[in-house]
XYZ file of N, CA and C in Angstrom:
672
model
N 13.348 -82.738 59.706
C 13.467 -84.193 59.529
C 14.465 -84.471 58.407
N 15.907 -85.433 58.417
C 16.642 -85.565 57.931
C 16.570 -87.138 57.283
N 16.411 -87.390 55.770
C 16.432 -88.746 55.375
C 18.073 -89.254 55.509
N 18.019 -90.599 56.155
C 19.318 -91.534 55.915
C 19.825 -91.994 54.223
N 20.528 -90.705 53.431
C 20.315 -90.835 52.197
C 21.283 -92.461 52.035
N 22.343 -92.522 53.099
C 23.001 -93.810 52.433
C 22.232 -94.983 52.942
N 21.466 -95.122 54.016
C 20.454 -96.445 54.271
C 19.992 -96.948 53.389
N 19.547 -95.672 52.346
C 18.413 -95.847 51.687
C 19.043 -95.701 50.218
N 20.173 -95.834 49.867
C 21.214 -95.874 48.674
C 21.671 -98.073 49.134
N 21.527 -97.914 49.980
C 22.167 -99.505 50.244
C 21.227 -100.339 50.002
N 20.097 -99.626 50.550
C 19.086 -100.576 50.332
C 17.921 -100.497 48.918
N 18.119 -99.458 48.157
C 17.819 -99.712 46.867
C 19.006 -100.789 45.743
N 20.238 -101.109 46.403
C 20.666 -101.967 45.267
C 20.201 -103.395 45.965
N 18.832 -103.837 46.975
C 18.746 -104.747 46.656
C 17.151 -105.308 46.571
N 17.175 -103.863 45.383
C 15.589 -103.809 44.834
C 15.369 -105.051 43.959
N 16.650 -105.707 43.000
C 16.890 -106.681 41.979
C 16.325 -107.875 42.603
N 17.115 -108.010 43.603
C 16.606 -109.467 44.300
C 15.452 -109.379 45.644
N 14.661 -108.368 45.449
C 13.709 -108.431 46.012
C 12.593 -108.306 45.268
N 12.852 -108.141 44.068
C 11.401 -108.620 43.001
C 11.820 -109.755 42.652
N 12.866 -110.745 42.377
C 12.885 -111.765 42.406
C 12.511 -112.687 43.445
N 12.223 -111.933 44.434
C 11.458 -112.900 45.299
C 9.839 -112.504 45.196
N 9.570 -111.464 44.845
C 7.698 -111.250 44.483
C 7.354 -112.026 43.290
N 8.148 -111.917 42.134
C 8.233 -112.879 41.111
C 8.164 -114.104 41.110
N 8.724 -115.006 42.548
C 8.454 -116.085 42.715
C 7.558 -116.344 43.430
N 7.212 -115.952 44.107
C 5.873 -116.062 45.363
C 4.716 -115.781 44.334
N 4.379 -114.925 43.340
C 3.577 -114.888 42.281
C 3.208 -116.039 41.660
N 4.488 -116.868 40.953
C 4.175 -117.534 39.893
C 3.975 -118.750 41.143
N 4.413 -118.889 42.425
C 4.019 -119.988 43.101
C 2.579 -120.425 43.527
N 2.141 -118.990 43.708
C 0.144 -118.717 43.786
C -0.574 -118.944 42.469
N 0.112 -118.018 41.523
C -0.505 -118.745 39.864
C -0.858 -120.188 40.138
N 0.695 -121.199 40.162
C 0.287 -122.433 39.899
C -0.311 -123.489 40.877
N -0.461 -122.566 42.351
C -1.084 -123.342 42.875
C -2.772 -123.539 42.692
N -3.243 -122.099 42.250
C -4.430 -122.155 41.531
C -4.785 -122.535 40.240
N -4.000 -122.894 39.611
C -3.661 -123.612 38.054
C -3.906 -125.336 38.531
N -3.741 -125.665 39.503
C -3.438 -127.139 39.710
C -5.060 -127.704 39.839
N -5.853 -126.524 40.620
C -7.550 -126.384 40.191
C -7.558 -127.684 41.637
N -7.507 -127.789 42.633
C -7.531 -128.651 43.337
C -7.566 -128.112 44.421
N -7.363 -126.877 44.553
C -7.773 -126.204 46.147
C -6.352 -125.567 46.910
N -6.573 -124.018 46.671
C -5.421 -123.406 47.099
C -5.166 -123.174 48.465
N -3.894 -122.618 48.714
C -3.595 -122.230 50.313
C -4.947 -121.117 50.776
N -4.397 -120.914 52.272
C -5.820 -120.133 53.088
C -5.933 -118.823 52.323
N -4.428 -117.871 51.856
C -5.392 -116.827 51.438
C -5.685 -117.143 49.996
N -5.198 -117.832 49.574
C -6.204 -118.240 47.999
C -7.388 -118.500 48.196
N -7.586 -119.215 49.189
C -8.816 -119.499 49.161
C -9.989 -117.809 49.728
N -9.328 -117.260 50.747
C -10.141 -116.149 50.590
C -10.032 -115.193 49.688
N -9.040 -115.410 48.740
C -9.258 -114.102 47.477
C -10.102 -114.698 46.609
N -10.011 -115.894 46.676
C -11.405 -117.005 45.540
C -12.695 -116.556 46.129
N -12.960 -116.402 47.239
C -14.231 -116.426 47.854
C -14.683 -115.205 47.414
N -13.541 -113.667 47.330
C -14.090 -112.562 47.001
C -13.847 -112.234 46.194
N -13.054 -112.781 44.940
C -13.572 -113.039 43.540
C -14.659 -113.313 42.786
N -15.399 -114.094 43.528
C -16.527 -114.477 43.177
C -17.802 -113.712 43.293
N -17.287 -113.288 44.869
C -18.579 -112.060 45.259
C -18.612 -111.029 44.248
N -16.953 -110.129 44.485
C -17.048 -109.155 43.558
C -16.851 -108.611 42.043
N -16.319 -110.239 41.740
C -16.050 -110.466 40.380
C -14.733 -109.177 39.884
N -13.694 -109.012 40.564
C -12.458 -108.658 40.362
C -11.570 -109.254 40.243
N -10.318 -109.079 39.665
C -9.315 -109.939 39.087
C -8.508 -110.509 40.622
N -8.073 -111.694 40.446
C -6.962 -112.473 41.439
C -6.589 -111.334 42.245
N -5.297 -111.023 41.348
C -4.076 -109.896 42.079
C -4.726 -108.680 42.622
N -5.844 -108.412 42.365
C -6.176 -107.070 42.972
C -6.947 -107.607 43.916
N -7.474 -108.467 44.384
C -7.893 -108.989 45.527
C -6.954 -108.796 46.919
N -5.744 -109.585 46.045
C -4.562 -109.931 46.480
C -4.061 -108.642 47.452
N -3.965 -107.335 46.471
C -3.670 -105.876 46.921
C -4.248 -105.646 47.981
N -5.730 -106.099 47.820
C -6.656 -105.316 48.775
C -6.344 -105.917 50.030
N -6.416 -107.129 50.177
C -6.229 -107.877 51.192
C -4.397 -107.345 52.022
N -3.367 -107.212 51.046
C -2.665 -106.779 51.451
C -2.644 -105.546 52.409
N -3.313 -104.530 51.912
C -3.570 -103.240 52.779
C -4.005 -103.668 54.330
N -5.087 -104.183 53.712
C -6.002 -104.578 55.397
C -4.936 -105.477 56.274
N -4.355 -106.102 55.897
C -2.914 -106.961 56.801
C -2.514 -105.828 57.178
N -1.556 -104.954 57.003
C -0.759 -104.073 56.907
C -1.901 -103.176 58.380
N -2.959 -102.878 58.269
C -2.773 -101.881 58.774
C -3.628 -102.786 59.976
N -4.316 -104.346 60.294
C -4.066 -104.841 61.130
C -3.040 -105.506 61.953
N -2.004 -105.289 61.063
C -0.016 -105.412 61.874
C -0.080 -104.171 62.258
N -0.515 -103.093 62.266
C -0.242 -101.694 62.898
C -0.692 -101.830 64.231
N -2.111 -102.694 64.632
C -2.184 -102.636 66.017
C -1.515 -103.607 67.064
N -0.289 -104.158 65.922
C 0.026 -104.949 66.959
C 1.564 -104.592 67.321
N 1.789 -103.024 66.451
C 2.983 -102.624 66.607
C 3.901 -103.548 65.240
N 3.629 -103.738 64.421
C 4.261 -104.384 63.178
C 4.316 -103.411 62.052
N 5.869 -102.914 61.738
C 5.783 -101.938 61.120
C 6.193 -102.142 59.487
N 5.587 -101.312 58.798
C 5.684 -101.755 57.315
C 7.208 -101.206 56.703
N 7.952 -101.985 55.753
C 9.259 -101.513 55.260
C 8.582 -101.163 53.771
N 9.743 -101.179 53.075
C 9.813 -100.586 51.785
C 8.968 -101.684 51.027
N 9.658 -102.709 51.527
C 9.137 -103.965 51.014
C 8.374 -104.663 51.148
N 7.490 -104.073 52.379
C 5.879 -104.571 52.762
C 5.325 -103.746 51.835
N 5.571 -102.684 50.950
C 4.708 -101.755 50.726
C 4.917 -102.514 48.931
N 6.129 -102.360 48.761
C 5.972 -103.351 46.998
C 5.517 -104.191 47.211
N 5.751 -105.205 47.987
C 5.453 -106.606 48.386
C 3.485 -106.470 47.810
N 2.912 -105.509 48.624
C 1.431 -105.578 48.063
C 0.960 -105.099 47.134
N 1.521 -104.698 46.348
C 1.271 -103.993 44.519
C 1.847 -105.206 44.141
N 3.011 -105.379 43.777
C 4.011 -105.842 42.994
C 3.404 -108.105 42.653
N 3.534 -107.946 43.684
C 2.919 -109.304 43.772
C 1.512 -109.638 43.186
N 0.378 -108.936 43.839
C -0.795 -108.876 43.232
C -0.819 -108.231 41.534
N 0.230 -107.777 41.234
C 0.580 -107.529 39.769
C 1.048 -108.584 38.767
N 2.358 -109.095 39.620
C 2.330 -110.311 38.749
C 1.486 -111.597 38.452
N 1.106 -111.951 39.544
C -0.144 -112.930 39.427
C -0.922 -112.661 38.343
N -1.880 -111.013 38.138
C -2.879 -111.127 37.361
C -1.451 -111.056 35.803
N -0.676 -110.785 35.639
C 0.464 -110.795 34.422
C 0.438 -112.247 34.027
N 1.021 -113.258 35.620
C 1.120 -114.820 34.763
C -0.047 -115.324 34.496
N -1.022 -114.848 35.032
C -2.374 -115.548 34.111
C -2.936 -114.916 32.825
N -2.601 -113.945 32.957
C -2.624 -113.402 31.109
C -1.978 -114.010 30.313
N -0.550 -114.446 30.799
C 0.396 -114.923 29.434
C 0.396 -116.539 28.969
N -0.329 -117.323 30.248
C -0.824 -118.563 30.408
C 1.098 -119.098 30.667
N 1.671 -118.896 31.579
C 3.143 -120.092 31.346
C 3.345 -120.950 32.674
N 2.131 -121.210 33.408
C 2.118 -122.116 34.610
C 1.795 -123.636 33.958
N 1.945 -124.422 34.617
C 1.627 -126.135 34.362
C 0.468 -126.281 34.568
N -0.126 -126.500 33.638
C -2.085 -127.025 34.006
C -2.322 -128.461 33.482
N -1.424 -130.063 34.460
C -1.801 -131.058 34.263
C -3.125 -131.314 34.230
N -3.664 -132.812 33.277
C -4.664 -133.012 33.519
C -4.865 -134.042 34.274
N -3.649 -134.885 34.805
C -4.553 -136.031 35.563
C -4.233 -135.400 37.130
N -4.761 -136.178 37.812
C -5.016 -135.712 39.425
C -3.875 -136.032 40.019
N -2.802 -136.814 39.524
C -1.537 -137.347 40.707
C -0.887 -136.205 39.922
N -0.658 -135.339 38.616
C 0.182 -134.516 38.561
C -0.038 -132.949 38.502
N -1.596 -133.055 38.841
C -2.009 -131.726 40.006
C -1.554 -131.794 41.035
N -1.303 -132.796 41.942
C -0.694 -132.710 43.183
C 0.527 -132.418 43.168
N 1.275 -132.744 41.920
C 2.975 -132.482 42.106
C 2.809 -130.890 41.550
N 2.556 -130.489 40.692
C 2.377 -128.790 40.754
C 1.408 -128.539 41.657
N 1.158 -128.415 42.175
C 0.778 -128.052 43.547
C 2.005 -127.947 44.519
N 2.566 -129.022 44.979
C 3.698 -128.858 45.578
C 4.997 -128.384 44.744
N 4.896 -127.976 43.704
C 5.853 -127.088 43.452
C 5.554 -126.020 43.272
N 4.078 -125.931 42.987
C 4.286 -123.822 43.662
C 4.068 -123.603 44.696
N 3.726 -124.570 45.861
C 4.087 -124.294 47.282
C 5.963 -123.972 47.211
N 6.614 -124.692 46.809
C 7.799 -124.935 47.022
C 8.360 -123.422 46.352
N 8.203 -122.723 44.947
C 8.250 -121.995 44.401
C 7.617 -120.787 45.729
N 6.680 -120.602 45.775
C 6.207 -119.574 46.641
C 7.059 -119.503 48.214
N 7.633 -120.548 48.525
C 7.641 -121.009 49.997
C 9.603 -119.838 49.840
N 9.622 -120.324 48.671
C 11.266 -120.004 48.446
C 11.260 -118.551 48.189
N 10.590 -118.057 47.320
C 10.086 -116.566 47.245
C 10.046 -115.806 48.469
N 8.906 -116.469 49.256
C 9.006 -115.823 50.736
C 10.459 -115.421 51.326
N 11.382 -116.484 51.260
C 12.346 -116.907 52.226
C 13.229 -115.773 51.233
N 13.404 -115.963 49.774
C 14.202 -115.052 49.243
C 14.051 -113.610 49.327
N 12.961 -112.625 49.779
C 12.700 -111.462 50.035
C 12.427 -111.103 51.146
N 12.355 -112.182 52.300
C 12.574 -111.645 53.649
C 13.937 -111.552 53.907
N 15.230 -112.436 53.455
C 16.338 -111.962 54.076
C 16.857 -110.726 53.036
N 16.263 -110.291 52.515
C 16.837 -108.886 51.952
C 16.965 -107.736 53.197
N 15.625 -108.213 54.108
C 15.196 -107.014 55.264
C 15.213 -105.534 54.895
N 13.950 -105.840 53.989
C 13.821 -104.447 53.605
C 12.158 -104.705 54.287
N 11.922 -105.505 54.597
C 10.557 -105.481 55.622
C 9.864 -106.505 54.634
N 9.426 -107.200 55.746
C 8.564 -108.601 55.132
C 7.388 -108.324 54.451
N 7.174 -108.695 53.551
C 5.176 -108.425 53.153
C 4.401 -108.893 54.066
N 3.254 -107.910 53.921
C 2.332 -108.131 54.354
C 1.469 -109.138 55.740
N 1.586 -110.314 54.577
C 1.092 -111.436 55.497
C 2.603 -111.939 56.200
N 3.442 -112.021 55.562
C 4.685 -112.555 56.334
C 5.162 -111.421 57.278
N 5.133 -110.487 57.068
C 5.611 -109.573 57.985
C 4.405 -109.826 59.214
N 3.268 -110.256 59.705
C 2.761 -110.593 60.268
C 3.183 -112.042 60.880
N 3.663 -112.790 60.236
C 3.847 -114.006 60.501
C 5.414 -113.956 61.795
N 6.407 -113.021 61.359
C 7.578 -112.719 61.695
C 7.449 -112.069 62.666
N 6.136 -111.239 63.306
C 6.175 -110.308 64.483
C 5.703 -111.220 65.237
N 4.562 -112.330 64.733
C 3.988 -113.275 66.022
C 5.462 -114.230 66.515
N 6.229 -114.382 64.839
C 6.725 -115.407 66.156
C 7.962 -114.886 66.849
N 8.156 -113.565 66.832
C 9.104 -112.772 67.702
C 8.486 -112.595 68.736
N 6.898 -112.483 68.948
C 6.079 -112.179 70.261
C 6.112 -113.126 70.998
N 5.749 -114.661 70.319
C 5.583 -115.889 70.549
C 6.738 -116.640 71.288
N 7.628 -116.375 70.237
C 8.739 -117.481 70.484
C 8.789 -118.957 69.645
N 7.225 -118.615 68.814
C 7.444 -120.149 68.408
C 7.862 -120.006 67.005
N 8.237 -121.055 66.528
C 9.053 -121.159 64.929
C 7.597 -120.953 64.061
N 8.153 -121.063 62.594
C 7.078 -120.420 61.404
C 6.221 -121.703 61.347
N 7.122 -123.000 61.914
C 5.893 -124.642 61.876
C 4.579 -124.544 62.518
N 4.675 -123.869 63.829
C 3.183 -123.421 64.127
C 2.313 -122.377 64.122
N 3.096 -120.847 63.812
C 2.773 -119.933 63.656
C 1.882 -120.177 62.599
N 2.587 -120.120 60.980
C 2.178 -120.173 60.026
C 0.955 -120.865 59.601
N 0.764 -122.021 60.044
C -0.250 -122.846 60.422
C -1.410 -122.055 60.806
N -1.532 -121.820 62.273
C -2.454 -121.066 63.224
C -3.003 -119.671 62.245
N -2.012 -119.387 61.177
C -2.466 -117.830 61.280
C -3.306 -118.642 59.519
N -3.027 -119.433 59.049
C -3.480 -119.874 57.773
C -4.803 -120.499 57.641
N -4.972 -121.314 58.924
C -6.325 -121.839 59.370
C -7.365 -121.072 59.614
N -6.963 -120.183 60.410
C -7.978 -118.813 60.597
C -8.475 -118.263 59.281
N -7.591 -117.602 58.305
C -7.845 -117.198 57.071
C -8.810 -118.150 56.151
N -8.113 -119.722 56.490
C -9.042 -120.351 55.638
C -10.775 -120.396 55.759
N -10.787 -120.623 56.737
C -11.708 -120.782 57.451
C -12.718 -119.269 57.253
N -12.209 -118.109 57.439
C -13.172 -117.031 56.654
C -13.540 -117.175 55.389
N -12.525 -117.609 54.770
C -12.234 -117.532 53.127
C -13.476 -118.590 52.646
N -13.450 -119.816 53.202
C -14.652 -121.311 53.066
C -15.800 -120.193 53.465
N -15.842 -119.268 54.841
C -17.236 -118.531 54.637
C -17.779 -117.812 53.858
N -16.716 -117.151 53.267
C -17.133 -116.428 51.928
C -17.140 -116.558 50.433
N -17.115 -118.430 50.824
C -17.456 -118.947 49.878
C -16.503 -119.407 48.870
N -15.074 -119.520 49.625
C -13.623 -119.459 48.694
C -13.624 -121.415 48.760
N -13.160 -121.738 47.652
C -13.241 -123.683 47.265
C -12.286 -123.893 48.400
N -12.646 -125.060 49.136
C -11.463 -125.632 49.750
C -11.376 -127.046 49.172
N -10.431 -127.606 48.914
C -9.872 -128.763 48.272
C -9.243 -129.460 49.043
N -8.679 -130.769 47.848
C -7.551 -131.708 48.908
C -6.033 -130.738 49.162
N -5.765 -129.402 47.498
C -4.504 -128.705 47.679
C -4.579 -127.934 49.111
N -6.206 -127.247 49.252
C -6.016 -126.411 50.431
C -5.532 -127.142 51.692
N -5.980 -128.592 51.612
C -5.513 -129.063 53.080
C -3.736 -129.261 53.591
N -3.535 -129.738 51.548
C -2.344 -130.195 51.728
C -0.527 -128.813 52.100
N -1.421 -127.699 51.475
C -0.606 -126.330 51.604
C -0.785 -125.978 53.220
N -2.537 -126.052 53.970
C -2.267 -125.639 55.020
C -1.628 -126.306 55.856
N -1.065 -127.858 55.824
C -0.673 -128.262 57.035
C 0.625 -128.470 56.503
N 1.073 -128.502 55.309
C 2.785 -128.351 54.829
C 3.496 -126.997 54.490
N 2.606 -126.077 54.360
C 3.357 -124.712 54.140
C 4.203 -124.793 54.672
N 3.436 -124.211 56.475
C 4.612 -123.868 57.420
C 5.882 -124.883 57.292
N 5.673 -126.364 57.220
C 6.654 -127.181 57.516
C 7.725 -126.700 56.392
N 7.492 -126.987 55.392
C 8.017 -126.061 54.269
C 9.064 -124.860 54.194
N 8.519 -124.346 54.820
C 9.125 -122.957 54.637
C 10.290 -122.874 55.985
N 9.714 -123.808 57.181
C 10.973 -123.483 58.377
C 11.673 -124.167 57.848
N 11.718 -125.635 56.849
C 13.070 -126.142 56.106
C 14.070 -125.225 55.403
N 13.540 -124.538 54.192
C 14.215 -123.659 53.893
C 14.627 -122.582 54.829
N 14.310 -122.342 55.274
C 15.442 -121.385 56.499
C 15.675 -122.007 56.822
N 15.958 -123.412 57.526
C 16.852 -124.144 58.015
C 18.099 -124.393 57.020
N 17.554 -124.776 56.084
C 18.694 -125.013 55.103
C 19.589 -123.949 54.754
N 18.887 -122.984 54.600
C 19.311 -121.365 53.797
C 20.428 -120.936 55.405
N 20.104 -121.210 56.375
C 20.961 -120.925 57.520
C 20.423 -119.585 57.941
N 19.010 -119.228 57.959
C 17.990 -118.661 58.248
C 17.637 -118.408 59.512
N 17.439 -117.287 60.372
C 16.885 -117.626 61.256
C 15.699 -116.089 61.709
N 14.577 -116.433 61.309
C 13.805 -115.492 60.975
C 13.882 -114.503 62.404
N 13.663 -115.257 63.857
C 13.559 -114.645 64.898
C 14.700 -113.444 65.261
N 15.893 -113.608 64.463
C 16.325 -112.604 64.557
C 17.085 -111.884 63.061
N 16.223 -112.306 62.446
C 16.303 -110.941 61.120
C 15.290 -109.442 61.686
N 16.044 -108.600 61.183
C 16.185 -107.234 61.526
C 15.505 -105.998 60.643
N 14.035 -106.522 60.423
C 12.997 -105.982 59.088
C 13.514 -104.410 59.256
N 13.855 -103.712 57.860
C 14.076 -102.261 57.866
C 12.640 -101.988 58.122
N 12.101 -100.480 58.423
C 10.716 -100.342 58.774
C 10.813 -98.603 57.755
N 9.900 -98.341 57.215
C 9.519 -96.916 56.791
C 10.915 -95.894 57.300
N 9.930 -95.669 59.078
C 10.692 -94.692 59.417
C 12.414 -95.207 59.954
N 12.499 -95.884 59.388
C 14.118 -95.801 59.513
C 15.080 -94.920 58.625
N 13.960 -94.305 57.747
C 14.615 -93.407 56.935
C 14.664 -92.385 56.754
N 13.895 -91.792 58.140
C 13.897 -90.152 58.579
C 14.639 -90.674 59.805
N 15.536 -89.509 60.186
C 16.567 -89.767 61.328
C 15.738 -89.380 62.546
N 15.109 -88.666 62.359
C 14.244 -87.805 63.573
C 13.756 -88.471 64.165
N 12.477 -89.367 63.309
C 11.701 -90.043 63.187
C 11.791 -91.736 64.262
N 12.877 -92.049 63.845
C 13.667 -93.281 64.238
C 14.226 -93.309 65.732
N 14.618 -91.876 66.089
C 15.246 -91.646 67.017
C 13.775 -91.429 67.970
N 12.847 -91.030 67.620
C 11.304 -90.737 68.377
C 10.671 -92.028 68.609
N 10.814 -93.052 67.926
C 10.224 -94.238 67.835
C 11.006 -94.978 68.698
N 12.329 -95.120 69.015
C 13.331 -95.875 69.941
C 12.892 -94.994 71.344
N 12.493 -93.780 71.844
C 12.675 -93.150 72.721
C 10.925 -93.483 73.374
């Protein structure tokens, strides 16, 4: 088995701007749970099993990452370099920005709602900035990107469908749902297909690197 040493020389110089996009998707989850008004679907299920198991945010975050990952395996969704930081790296910074306290924690209720929608907006951009690296989507987005290649439909209803479900476990296990959770689940998606619209984005045919693209053998067994 032979590694693609220059694939994998090209695609480490764009390790820089692919923690700048975990970095932002981080501090966008910080402050949407900072706003104390009710986070997106998987906030709300890492709240729910926070509570049960009394473990920190981001390592929730991790755990939950794995279990994505290896329920995208049965659907043929394969993990890149960057599905695999994507679930450390992220669940790292989160529990980091709540140690150092540097998110917005308004106190009246109309300017919880505007941080709220700016760490949707912050997170939404994060996403969008570390999927077109295509070093492989995280986790939950790399899930999001195989349905709607299966689908056909854009991230406006995908994202939705797959966020409702989550929430909806997350409320069973006891995770807060709020006015933020309603307002993230039914504007995320809208959200985020803007910015790829704008960005000149078009997720259905970005080209996620996957693991074995970096054994030659390997790659050539998987196409055959």
């Amino acid at each position: 088995m032979r590694i693609n040493r220059e694939m994998m020389l090209e695609d480490m110089k764009k390790l820089p701007s692919l923690f700048i996009g975990f970095f932002l998707c981080a501090y966008g989850i910080a402050q949407m749970k900072g706003a104390n008004i009710g986070m997106n679907s998987w906030g709300t299920l890492n709240l729910g099993l926070v509570n049960k198991f009394a473990v920190e945010f981001g390592r929730v975050t991790q755990i939950i990452g794995i279990l994505v990952i290896l329920f995208s395996l049965t659907l043929k969704i394969y993990p890149g370099m960057g599905t695999i930081l994507n679930m450390y790296f992220i669940g790292m910074f989160i529990d980091m920005i709540d140690k150092v306290h540097i998110i917005w924690r308004p106190e009246t209720y109309p300017l919880k709602v505007v941080s709220l929608f700016l760490g949707l907006l912050i997170f939404n951009y994060g996403v969008y900035f570390y999927i077109r690296q295509e070093l492989g989507a995280g986790p939950r987005d790399g899930l999001m990107v195989g349905l709607i290649k299966i689908t056909g439909l854009s991230a406006t209803y995908i994202r939705p469908a797959i966020e409702l479900t989550v929430l909806v476990v997350g409320y069973l296990l006891g995770g807060i749902v709020g006015i933020g959770t309603v307002i993230v689940t039914l504007c995320g998606g809208y959200i985020l297909n803007k910015i790829f619209v704008f960005n000149g984005f078009d997720p259905k045919k970005t080209n996620q690197r996957k693991i074995y693209d970096y054994f030659i053998e390997t790659q050539e067994m998987v196409k055959n």
